[in-house]
């Protein structure tokens, strides 16, 4: 059941990323692009979380998941700073 919830979170993140990318294509607002890239990273993080859960306690993907989440947040932070300067 938990695996199913993680996969739904992954699909939802990918859906949000696609909607944001489509909005970026029509409006050309850069913040939409940075937000969509951030959601792609969040989707990757959720996919890694579901893989980590399905592998069991012998494998630990915590570092990889934290790195993907860090990159996603860094992309959004970079976009926010880029657009305000």
XYZ file of C-alpha atoms in Angstrom:
85
model
C 0.000 0.000 0.000
C 2.802 2.430 0.860
C 4.528 1.646 -2.426
C 1.314 2.553 -4.233
C 1.115 5.907 -2.423
C 4.734 6.690 -3.309
C 4.072 5.915 -6.952
C 0.985 8.137 -6.911
C 3.106 10.949 -5.472
C 5.607 10.409 -8.293
C 2.892 10.545 -10.918
C 1.384 13.652 -9.342
C 4.760 15.403 -9.330
C 5.315 14.514 -12.961
C 1.840 15.770 -13.793
C 2.495 19.084 -12.090
C 5.814 19.372 -13.931
C 4.086 18.766 -17.264
C 1.379 21.336 -16.529
C 4.001 23.894 -15.528
C 6.028 23.189 -18.690
C 2.938 23.644 -20.826
C 2.214 26.939 -19.073
C 5.814 27.992 -19.671
C 5.490 27.243 -23.382
C 2.467 29.516 -23.682
C 3.518 32.356 -21.337
C 7.343 32.260 -21.497
C 7.577 33.140 -17.813
C 10.884 31.802 -16.554
C 9.651 31.128 -13.036
C 7.311 28.495 -14.516
C 10.313 26.809 -16.103
C 12.271 26.740 -12.845
C 9.243 25.467 -10.967
C 8.676 22.688 -13.478
C 12.313 21.628 -13.256
C 11.985 21.567 -9.487
C 8.954 19.301 -9.757
C 10.853 16.985 -12.086
C 13.455 16.659 -9.326
C 10.739 16.020 -6.762
C 9.302 13.314 -9.027
C 12.732 11.707 -9.290
C 12.983 11.839 -5.513
C 9.616 10.134 -5.145
C 10.551 7.451 -7.662
C 13.771 6.811 -5.762
C 11.769 6.647 -2.541
C 9.480 3.989 -3.958
C 12.468 2.030 -5.276
C 14.163 2.337 -1.899
C 11.052 1.068 -0.183
C 10.654 -1.857 -2.576
C 14.298 -2.955 -2.204
C 13.931 -3.544 1.509
C 16.113 -2.725 4.486
C 19.314 -4.146 2.964
C 19.663 -1.235 0.556
C 19.709 2.407 1.496
C 19.184 5.116 -1.102
C 18.905 7.912 1.431
C 21.964 9.746 0.156
C 20.867 9.593 -3.467
C 17.360 10.722 -2.541
C 18.684 13.607 -0.478
C 20.970 14.647 -3.332
C 18.130 14.638 -5.865
C 15.953 16.660 -3.512
C 18.786 19.099 -2.905
C 19.319 19.583 -6.637
C 15.583 20.158 -7.164
C 15.417 22.801 -4.465
C 18.644 24.395 -5.682
C 17.174 24.744 -9.182
C 14.107 26.499 -7.807
C 16.207 28.736 -5.562
C 18.460 29.625 -8.494
C 15.423 30.491 -10.578
C 13.968 32.667 -7.861
C 17.233 34.553 -7.434
C 17.761 34.823 -11.212
C 14.316 36.342 -11.753
C 14.596 38.883 -8.949
C 18.033 40.223 -9.954
